[in-house]
Amino acid sequence: MRRIVGCGFLAVLLLPLTVAAQATGRITGRITTDAGQPVPTAQVVLQSTTLRALADTGGRYVIANVPPGTYTIRATALGHAPQQLEVSVTAGAI
């Protein structure tokens, strides 16, 4: 297994997106190290909800059916420090 310098940190790239003509939105993003390497199988949790996702081999994830509002997303992965980021979701926006 290859160790990455600075693997104690995750750079959480979150791009809040919405699904037009629906009352919910979705959050998509990519989990990477500080060096830009993807973090596969990182767990991404929308705190205070039951919504979550698992990053794919490229570090990408999608959380669908998110009600409008402001949320804290927490990303965790073995060998990396957990990271949090606040995002806003707006239904119907493009």
Coordinates of C-alpha atoms in Angstrom, one line a residue:
M1 CA 0.0 0.0 0.0
R2 CA 1.4 3.4 -1.0
R3 CA 1.6 6.1 1.6
I4 CA 1.0 9.6 0.6
V5 CA 2.9 12.5 2.2
G6 CA 0.4 14.6 4.3
C7 CA -2.1 11.8 4.3
G8 CA -3.5 13.1 7.6
F9 CA -5.5 15.6 5.7
L10 CA -8.4 15.4 3.2
A11 CA -9.2 18.2 0.8
V12 CA -12.9 18.0 0.5
L13 CA -14.2 19.4 -2.7
L14 CA -17.9 19.8 -2.5
L15 CA -20.0 21.1 -5.3
P16 CA -23.6 21.6 -4.2
L17 CA -25.9 20.8 -7.1
T18 CA -29.7 20.7 -7.4
V19 CA -32.1 18.8 -9.4
A20 CA -34.5 21.1 -11.3
A21 CA -38.2 20.8 -10.8
Q22 CA -37.9 18.8 -7.6
A23 CA -38.3 19.7 -4.0
T24 CA -34.9 18.2 -3.2
G25 CA -31.3 18.6 -4.4
R26 CA -28.2 16.6 -4.4
I27 CA -24.6 17.1 -3.3
T28 CA -21.7 15.9 -5.4
G29 CA -18.0 16.1 -4.8
R30 CA -14.6 14.5 -4.8
I31 CA -12.5 13.6 -1.8
T32 CA -8.8 14.1 -2.4
T33 CA -5.5 14.3 -0.3
D34 CA -3.7 17.6 -0.1
A35 CA -1.6 16.4 -3.1
G36 CA -4.7 15.9 -5.2
Q37 CA -4.8 12.1 -5.0
P38 CA -8.3 10.6 -4.8
V39 CA -9.4 8.9 -1.5
P40 CA -11.4 5.9 -2.6
T41 CA -14.0 4.5 -0.2
A42 CA -14.1 7.7 1.9
Q43 CA -17.3 7.9 3.8
V44 CA -19.3 11.1 3.4
V45 CA -22.1 11.8 5.9
L46 CA -24.6 14.6 5.9
Q47 CA -24.6 15.3 9.6
S48 CA -28.0 15.4 11.5
T49 CA -29.5 13.2 8.7
T50 CA -29.4 9.6 7.6
L51 CA -28.0 10.6 4.2
R52 CA -24.5 9.3 3.3
A53 CA -22.4 8.1 0.4
L54 CA -19.2 6.2 -0.2
A55 CA -16.6 7.6 -2.6
D56 CA -15.7 5.6 -5.7
T57 CA -12.2 4.8 -6.8
G58 CA -11.8 8.3 -8.2
G59 CA -12.9 9.8 -4.8
R60 CA -16.2 11.0 -6.3
Y61 CA -19.5 10.7 -4.4
V62 CA -23.2 11.8 -4.8
I63 CA -25.8 12.3 -2.0
A64 CA -29.2 12.5 -3.6
N65 CA -32.7 13.6 -2.3
V66 CA -31.3 16.3 0.0
P67 CA -34.0 18.7 1.3
P68 CA -33.1 22.4 0.9
G69 CA -31.1 23.8 3.7
T70 CA -27.6 24.3 5.1
Y71 CA -25.7 21.2 6.2
T72 CA -22.4 20.1 7.5
I73 CA -20.7 17.3 5.5
R74 CA -18.2 15.1 7.3
A75 CA -15.7 13.0 5.3
T76 CA -13.8 10.2 6.9
A77 CA -11.3 7.6 5.6
L78 CA -8.9 5.2 7.3
G79 CA -5.4 6.8 7.6
H80 CA -6.8 10.3 7.1
A81 CA -8.0 13.0 9.5
P82 CA -11.8 13.6 9.3
Q83 CA -12.8 16.8 7.6
Q84 CA -16.0 18.9 7.7
L85 CA -17.5 21.5 5.4
E86 CA -20.7 23.5 5.5
V87 CA -22.8 23.5 2.3
S88 CA -26.2 24.9 1.2
V89 CA -28.6 23.1 -1.0
T90 CA -31.4 24.9 -2.9
A91 CA -34.1 23.0 -4.7
G92 CA -34.8 24.0 -8.3
A93 CA -31.7 26.1 -8.7
I94 CA -29.3 25.5 -11.7

